[in-house]
Amino acid sequence: MMKCIVCGQTRTHQLLDLERQPLSTVNLPKTQEAAQSALRYPLNFHVCAFCGHVFNVEFDDTRVSYAEDSYHMYNSGAGWQKHIAEVIDNFAQYNEWQGQTVIDIGCGTGDFFTAMLERFPEETFLGFEPGIEADRIDAFPVERDYFEPERDLKLYKPGLLCLRHVLEHLKNPCEFLSEITYWCEIYRNSPYVYVEVPCFDKALGIGRVGDLIYEHVSHFTESSFWTIFQVAGLTLMDCKTMYDGEVICGLAIPDCNDIRGHKANASKFHAKVQKSQVNVLKTLSKIIEENKRVVLWGGTGKSAAFINTYGLDAKHFPLVVDSDEEKCGKFVPGTGQKIVHSTTLLNSDVDVIIITTRWRAADIYKEIIQRNIPHKRVLYLNGTTLIDYKG
């Protein structure tokens, strides 16, 4: 099923399905014959019905290798240089990153960090670039590799991550940003994350088709740009369109509160389940030793999950009842007890009734009382312990 690579929704509208075209930025043929015989790839662009993201639904990242050829982009124009200077000026407003390693993910020819060094000569800069451009950079050290959040956030503990014109090339851009957020929480690191991508809103408005190239699987609108930060757990500190509306830029920090909370909840839940298994087993063992006649009330759904989780097998707990006649005559999944109707208990001698589904406990207990079903105790799981139900 097709999903938006930013928000995960499955509803899209087809934007344009172009004829196949060759790679145009990572491959610059050296002969006319090579140019005319270049492999061509599908350009089938859809727009997400919910976040407005535009993406190539037939993109295959194995067809594009940035380690084998250069990414050809002209960066020397006066207007572009002015844009770079404005971006660097904006960084000066946030000083928390200074004194820590600054990483440029996909640094290309190194022009951006070279300009950064002129403004911040005392800072430590590091580039990641799998392409051949890395071999020509000498102004700062470069790892000839892809940036891996799990490995590199731990190794370098950066104060600022720069992703300039990177996300539009990634098959799973939201997943990549989410990995940064996740590992920032694991390593207790909270760098600024600067993201810059081409902005597609102007092209979308005027029907400009030249922006749609194979290497750019993504074309961000302002709407989808905001969305990817929200989904990936990053809080935008600053967001604006620049360069006459052709690029959109965002400076964010990882918001790890949700990740931290979910992790804590998972740990607490696991500990409580382990404790409940010990407590329930202890209570049931005592009941079995005392030869009590036990009835399990509920045998499907959540009740069946309870029965299987706590090992209430057919040998020691053969009697299972339910109020739903449609379930009667069937068997508990996993343990195999035959389910009988609760009215069979009216003329029975029952010691203990165990309510196996906590959320229906009040209704079940009410039925027990109203039908005058004989019993000595009614137990249900409250927290991590089987206790008497008092109504």
Coordinates of C-alpha atoms in Angstrom, one line a residue:
M1 CA 0.0 0.0 0.0
M2 CA 1.3 3.4 -1.0
K3 CA 2.0 5.7 2.0
C4 CA 3.1 9.3 2.2
I5 CA 6.8 9.3 3.1
V6 CA 6.3 12.3 5.4
C7 CA 3.0 11.6 7.4
G8 CA 2.3 8.0 6.5
Q9 CA -1.2 8.6 5.2
T10 CA -2.4 6.4 2.3
R11 CA -4.6 8.8 0.4
T12 CA -2.9 10.7 -2.4
H13 CA -3.7 12.5 -5.6
Q14 CA -1.6 11.9 -8.7
L15 CA 0.2 15.1 -9.6
L16 CA 2.0 14.1 -12.8
D17 CA 3.2 10.9 -14.5
L18 CA 6.0 11.9 -16.8
E19 CA 7.8 9.9 -19.4
R20 CA 10.9 8.2 -18.0
Q21 CA 13.9 10.4 -17.7
P22 CA 17.6 9.9 -17.0
L23 CA 19.4 10.9 -13.9
S24 CA 20.4 14.6 -14.2
T25 CA 22.4 15.6 -11.1
V26 CA 24.6 12.7 -10.2
N27 CA 25.5 11.8 -13.7
L28 CA 26.9 14.2 -16.3
P29 CA 27.8 12.2 -19.4
K30 CA 31.2 12.8 -21.0
T31 CA 30.1 11.8 -24.5
Q32 CA 27.0 12.4 -26.7
E33 CA 26.5 8.7 -27.1
A34 CA 26.6 8.1 -23.3
A35 CA 24.1 11.0 -22.8
Q36 CA 21.6 9.6 -25.4
S37 CA 21.9 6.0 -24.1
A38 CA 21.5 6.9 -20.4
L39 CA 19.1 4.8 -18.4
R40 CA 15.7 6.3 -17.8
Y41 CA 13.6 6.1 -14.7
P42 CA 9.9 6.7 -13.9
L43 CA 8.7 10.1 -12.6
N44 CA 5.3 9.3 -11.1
F45 CA 4.6 12.1 -8.6
H46 CA 1.7 12.1 -6.2
V47 CA 0.6 14.7 -3.6
C48 CA -0.4 13.6 -0.2
A49 CA -4.1 14.4 0.5
F50 CA -3.4 15.3 4.1
C51 CA 0.0 17.0 4.4
G52 CA 0.5 18.2 0.8
H53 CA 3.8 16.4 0.3
V54 CA 4.8 15.7 -3.3
F55 CA 6.8 12.5 -3.9
N56 CA 7.8 10.0 -6.6
V57 CA 5.9 6.8 -5.8
E58 CA 8.1 4.8 -8.1
F59 CA 11.4 6.0 -6.7
D60 CA 14.1 3.4 -6.1
D61 CA 17.1 4.6 -4.1
T62 CA 19.3 1.7 -5.4
R63 CA 19.3 3.5 -8.8
V64 CA 21.0 6.6 -7.4
S65 CA 24.5 6.3 -5.9
Y66 CA 26.1 9.4 -4.5
A67 CA 29.3 7.5 -3.8
E68 CA 30.1 6.9 -7.4
D69 CA 29.6 10.2 -9.1
S70 CA 29.5 13.9 -8.2
Y71 CA 26.4 15.9 -7.4
H72 CA 26.4 18.8 -9.9
M73 CA 25.0 22.0 -8.5
Y74 CA 26.1 25.6 -9.2
N75 CA 26.8 27.4 -5.9
S76 CA 28.7 30.5 -7.0
G77 CA 25.8 32.8 -7.9
A78 CA 25.7 36.1 -6.1
G79 CA 22.1 35.6 -4.9
W80 CA 22.9 32.1 -3.6
Q81 CA 25.9 33.4 -1.8
K82 CA 23.8 36.1 -0.2
H83 CA 21.3 33.3 0.9
I84 CA 24.2 31.4 2.5
A85 CA 25.3 34.5 4.4
E86 CA 21.8 35.0 5.7
V87 CA 21.6 31.4 6.9
I88 CA 24.9 31.8 8.8
D89 CA 23.7 35.1 10.3
N90 CA 20.7 33.3 11.6
F91 CA 22.9 30.7 13.4
A92 CA 24.5 33.5 15.3
Q93 CA 21.3 34.2 17.1
Y94 CA 21.6 30.8 18.8
N95 CA 24.7 30.3 20.8
E96 CA 24.0 27.0 22.6
W97 CA 25.6 25.0 19.7
Q98 CA 28.9 26.9 19.9
G99 CA 31.8 25.1 21.5
Q100 CA 30.5 21.7 20.3
T101 CA 31.1 19.8 17.1
V102 CA 29.1 21.0 14.1
I103 CA 28.2 18.4 11.5
D104 CA 27.2 18.9 7.9
I105 CA 25.4 15.9 6.6
G106 CA 25.9 15.6 2.9
C107 CA 28.4 18.5 2.8
G108 CA 29.0 18.2 -1.0
T109 CA 31.9 20.4 -2.0
G110 CA 32.2 21.9 1.4
D111 CA 31.2 25.5 0.4
F112 CA 28.8 26.0 3.2
F113 CA 31.1 24.9 6.0
T114 CA 34.0 26.9 4.4
A115 CA 31.8 30.0 4.8
M116 CA 30.8 28.9 8.3
L117 CA 34.5 28.7 9.2
E118 CA 35.0 32.3 8.1
R119 CA 32.3 33.4 10.5
F120 CA 33.1 31.0 13.4
P121 CA 36.8 30.2 13.1
E122 CA 37.0 28.8 16.6
E123 CA 34.4 26.1 16.1
T124 CA 34.9 22.5 15.3
F125 CA 33.4 21.4 11.9
L126 CA 33.0 18.0 10.5
G127 CA 31.4 16.9 7.2
F128 CA 29.8 13.7 6.0
E129 CA 29.9 13.1 2.3
P130 CA 29.9 9.7 0.5
G131 CA 30.5 11.4 -2.9
I132 CA 33.8 12.1 -4.6
E133 CA 33.5 15.8 -3.6
A134 CA 34.8 14.8 -0.2
D135 CA 38.3 14.2 -1.7
R136 CA 38.6 17.8 -2.6
I137 CA 37.8 19.4 0.8
D138 CA 40.7 20.5 2.9
A139 CA 39.2 23.3 4.9
F140 CA 37.7 20.9 7.5
P141 CA 37.7 17.1 8.1
V142 CA 35.3 15.0 6.1
E143 CA 34.1 11.4 6.7
R144 CA 33.7 9.8 3.3
D145 CA 30.5 8.1 4.5
Y146 CA 26.8 8.4 5.1
F147 CA 25.8 9.8 8.5
E148 CA 24.4 7.1 10.8
P149 CA 22.5 8.7 13.8
E150 CA 23.0 5.7 16.1
R151 CA 26.7 5.6 15.6
D152 CA 27.7 9.2 14.9
L153 CA 25.5 11.0 17.5
K154 CA 27.2 8.9 20.2
L155 CA 30.7 9.4 18.7
Y156 CA 30.6 13.2 18.1
K157 CA 27.9 14.6 20.4
P158 CA 27.2 17.5 18.0
G159 CA 25.8 20.8 19.0
L160 CA 24.5 21.5 15.5
L161 CA 23.5 19.2 12.7
C162 CA 23.0 20.7 9.2
L163 CA 21.0 18.9 6.6
R164 CA 21.1 21.2 3.6
H165 CA 19.4 19.8 0.5
V166 CA 19.6 16.2 1.8
L167 CA 16.0 15.2 2.8
E168 CA 14.7 15.6 -0.7
H169 CA 17.0 12.8 -1.8
L170 CA 16.0 10.3 0.9
K171 CA 13.6 7.5 0.3
N172 CA 12.4 7.7 4.0
P173 CA 13.1 11.3 5.1
C174 CA 10.8 11.2 8.1
E175 CA 12.4 7.9 9.3
F176 CA 15.9 9.6 9.1
L177 CA 14.8 12.6 11.1
S178 CA 13.0 10.3 13.6
E179 CA 16.2 8.3 14.1
I180 CA 18.0 11.5 15.0
T181 CA 15.4 12.4 17.6
Y182 CA 15.4 8.8 19.0
W183 CA 19.2 8.6 19.4
C184 CA 19.4 12.1 20.8
E185 CA 17.2 10.9 23.6
I186 CA 19.2 7.7 24.1
Y187 CA 22.5 9.6 24.3
R188 CA 20.9 12.6 26.2
N189 CA 22.1 14.9 23.4
S190 CA 20.0 17.8 22.2
P191 CA 21.7 19.5 19.2
Y192 CA 20.1 22.1 17.0
V193 CA 19.0 20.5 13.7
Y194 CA 19.0 22.8 10.6
V195 CA 17.1 21.5 7.6
E196 CA 17.0 23.2 4.2
V197 CA 15.2 21.9 1.2
P198 CA 13.8 23.2 -2.1
C199 CA 10.3 24.7 -1.6
F200 CA 7.8 23.4 -4.1
D201 CA 5.0 25.8 -3.5
K202 CA 5.9 28.2 -6.2
A203 CA 6.5 25.5 -8.7
L204 CA 3.2 23.9 -7.8
G205 CA 1.3 27.1 -8.2
I206 CA 2.5 27.9 -11.7
G207 CA 2.9 24.4 -13.0
R208 CA 6.7 24.4 -13.3
V209 CA 7.6 20.9 -14.3
G210 CA 11.4 21.3 -14.4
D211 CA 11.7 20.8 -10.7
L212 CA 10.6 17.2 -11.0
I213 CA 13.8 15.2 -11.3
Y214 CA 14.4 11.5 -10.4
E215 CA 17.1 12.2 -7.7
H216 CA 14.6 14.3 -5.8
V217 CA 12.1 11.8 -4.5
S218 CA 10.6 14.5 -2.3
H219 CA 9.3 18.0 -3.1
F220 CA 8.4 19.8 0.2
T221 CA 5.6 22.2 0.5
E222 CA 5.4 24.5 3.5
S223 CA 2.7 22.2 4.8
S224 CA 4.6 19.0 4.5
F225 CA 7.8 20.7 5.8
W226 CA 6.0 21.6 9.1
T227 CA 4.5 18.1 9.2
I228 CA 7.8 16.2 9.0
F229 CA 9.2 17.9 12.0
Q230 CA 6.0 17.2 14.0
V231 CA 5.9 13.6 13.0
A232 CA 9.7 13.1 13.6
G233 CA 9.5 14.6 17.1
L234 CA 11.4 17.9 16.4
T235 CA 10.3 21.3 17.7
L236 CA 10.7 24.1 15.2
M237 CA 12.4 27.1 16.7
D238 CA 12.5 29.0 13.4
C239 CA 11.0 28.4 10.0
K240 CA 11.0 30.5 6.9
T241 CA 11.1 30.5 3.1
M242 CA 14.2 32.1 1.6
Y243 CA 15.9 32.7 -1.7
D244 CA 12.8 34.3 -3.2
G245 CA 10.6 31.5 -1.9
E246 CA 12.6 28.7 -3.6
V247 CA 13.9 27.1 -0.4
I248 CA 12.4 26.5 3.0
C249 CA 14.6 26.4 6.1
G250 CA 13.9 25.2 9.6
L251 CA 15.9 25.2 12.8
A252 CA 14.7 22.7 15.3
I253 CA 15.6 20.8 18.5
P254 CA 14.7 17.2 19.3
D255 CA 11.6 17.1 21.6
C256 CA 12.3 13.9 23.5
N257 CA 9.6 14.2 26.1
D258 CA 7.2 11.9 24.3
I259 CA 10.0 9.3 23.6
R260 CA 11.1 9.5 27.2
G261 CA 7.6 9.1 28.5
H262 CA 6.8 6.2 26.3
K263 CA 10.0 4.4 27.2
A264 CA 9.2 4.9 30.9
N265 CA 5.7 3.6 30.5
A266 CA 6.9 0.6 28.7
S267 CA 9.4 -0.2 31.4
K268 CA 6.9 0.3 34.2
F269 CA 4.3 -1.9 32.3
H270 CA 6.8 -4.7 31.9
A271 CA 7.8 -4.6 35.5
K272 CA 4.1 -4.7 36.6
V273 CA 3.3 -7.6 34.3
Q274 CA 6.2 -9.6 35.8
K275 CA 5.1 -8.7 39.3
S276 CA 1.5 -9.7 38.5
Q277 CA 2.6 -13.0 37.1
V278 CA 4.4 -13.9 40.3
N279 CA 1.4 -12.7 42.5
V280 CA -1.3 -14.4 40.5
L281 CA 0.7 -17.7 40.3
K282 CA 1.1 -17.5 44.1
T283 CA -2.7 -17.0 44.7
L284 CA -3.7 -19.6 42.2
S285 CA -1.3 -22.2 43.6
K286 CA -2.8 -21.7 47.0
I287 CA -6.3 -22.1 45.6
I288 CA -5.3 -25.3 43.9
E289 CA -3.6 -26.7 47.0
E290 CA -6.8 -26.1 49.0
N291 CA -8.9 -28.0 46.4
K292 CA -11.2 -25.1 45.8
R293 CA -13.8 -25.3 43.0
V294 CA -12.8 -22.4 40.7
V295 CA -14.8 -20.9 37.8
L296 CA -13.3 -18.6 35.2
W297 CA -15.8 -16.1 34.0
G298 CA -15.1 -15.1 30.4
G299 CA -13.4 -17.2 27.7
T300 CA -12.7 -15.2 24.6
G301 CA -11.0 -11.9 23.7
K302 CA -9.3 -10.3 26.7
S303 CA -10.5 -13.1 28.9
A304 CA -8.7 -15.6 26.7
A305 CA -5.6 -13.4 26.8
F306 CA -5.8 -13.4 30.6
I307 CA -6.2 -17.2 30.8
N308 CA -3.2 -17.8 28.5
T309 CA -1.0 -15.2 30.1
Y310 CA -1.4 -16.6 33.6
G311 CA -1.4 -20.2 32.6
L312 CA -5.0 -21.2 33.6
D313 CA -4.9 -24.5 31.9
A314 CA -7.8 -26.9 31.4
K315 CA -6.4 -29.4 33.9
H316 CA -6.5 -27.1 36.9
F317 CA -9.3 -24.7 35.7
P318 CA -11.7 -26.8 33.6
L319 CA -14.8 -24.7 34.2
V320 CA -15.2 -21.5 32.1
V321 CA -18.5 -19.6 31.8
D322 CA -19.7 -16.7 29.8
S323 CA -22.9 -14.6 29.6
D324 CA -23.0 -14.6 25.8
E325 CA -24.9 -17.7 24.5
E326 CA -23.2 -17.4 21.1
K327 CA -19.9 -18.2 22.8
C328 CA -21.2 -21.2 24.6
G329 CA -20.2 -24.6 23.2
K330 CA -17.1 -23.1 21.8
F331 CA -13.6 -23.5 23.4
V332 CA -11.1 -21.1 24.9
P333 CA -8.4 -20.4 22.3
G334 CA -5.1 -21.8 23.4
T335 CA -6.1 -23.7 26.6
G336 CA -9.2 -25.5 25.2
Q337 CA -11.8 -25.3 28.0
K338 CA -15.3 -25.6 26.8
I339 CA -17.3 -22.5 27.4
V340 CA -20.7 -22.9 29.1
H341 CA -23.4 -20.4 30.0
S342 CA -23.2 -18.6 33.3
T343 CA -26.6 -19.9 34.3
T344 CA -25.1 -23.4 34.8
L345 CA -23.7 -22.1 38.0
L346 CA -27.1 -21.6 39.6
N347 CA -27.2 -25.1 41.0
S348 CA -23.5 -25.6 41.5
D349 CA -21.3 -25.4 44.5
V350 CA -18.7 -22.8 43.6
D351 CA -15.9 -21.6 45.9
V352 CA -14.2 -19.0 43.8
I353 CA -15.2 -17.1 40.7
I354 CA -12.3 -15.4 38.9
I355 CA -13.4 -12.5 36.6
T356 CA -10.9 -12.7 33.8
T357 CA -11.7 -9.4 32.1
R358 CA -11.1 -6.3 34.3
W359 CA -13.0 -3.8 32.3
R360 CA -16.2 -5.9 32.5
A361 CA -15.8 -6.7 36.2
A362 CA -18.6 -4.4 37.4
D363 CA -21.2 -5.9 35.0
I364 CA -20.2 -9.4 35.7
Y365 CA -20.3 -9.0 39.5
K366 CA -23.7 -7.3 39.1
E367 CA -25.0 -10.4 37.2
I368 CA -23.6 -12.7 39.8
I369 CA -25.6 -10.9 42.5
Q370 CA -28.8 -10.5 40.5
R371 CA -28.9 -14.1 39.5
N372 CA -28.0 -15.2 43.1
I373 CA -25.2 -17.4 41.7
P374 CA -23.7 -19.2 44.7
H375 CA -20.1 -18.4 45.5
K376 CA -17.8 -17.8 48.4
R377 CA -15.3 -15.4 46.7
V378 CA -15.2 -13.3 43.6
L379 CA -11.6 -12.4 42.5
Y380 CA -10.4 -10.0 39.8
L381 CA -7.0 -8.6 38.9
N382 CA -6.5 -5.2 40.4
G383 CA -3.2 -3.8 39.5
T384 CA -0.8 -6.7 40.0
T385 CA -2.8 -8.7 42.5
L386 CA -5.9 -11.0 42.4
I387 CA -8.2 -9.5 45.1
D388 CA -11.8 -9.9 46.3
Y389 CA -14.3 -7.9 44.3
K390 CA -16.4 -5.9 46.7
G391 CA -18.8 -4.2 44.2

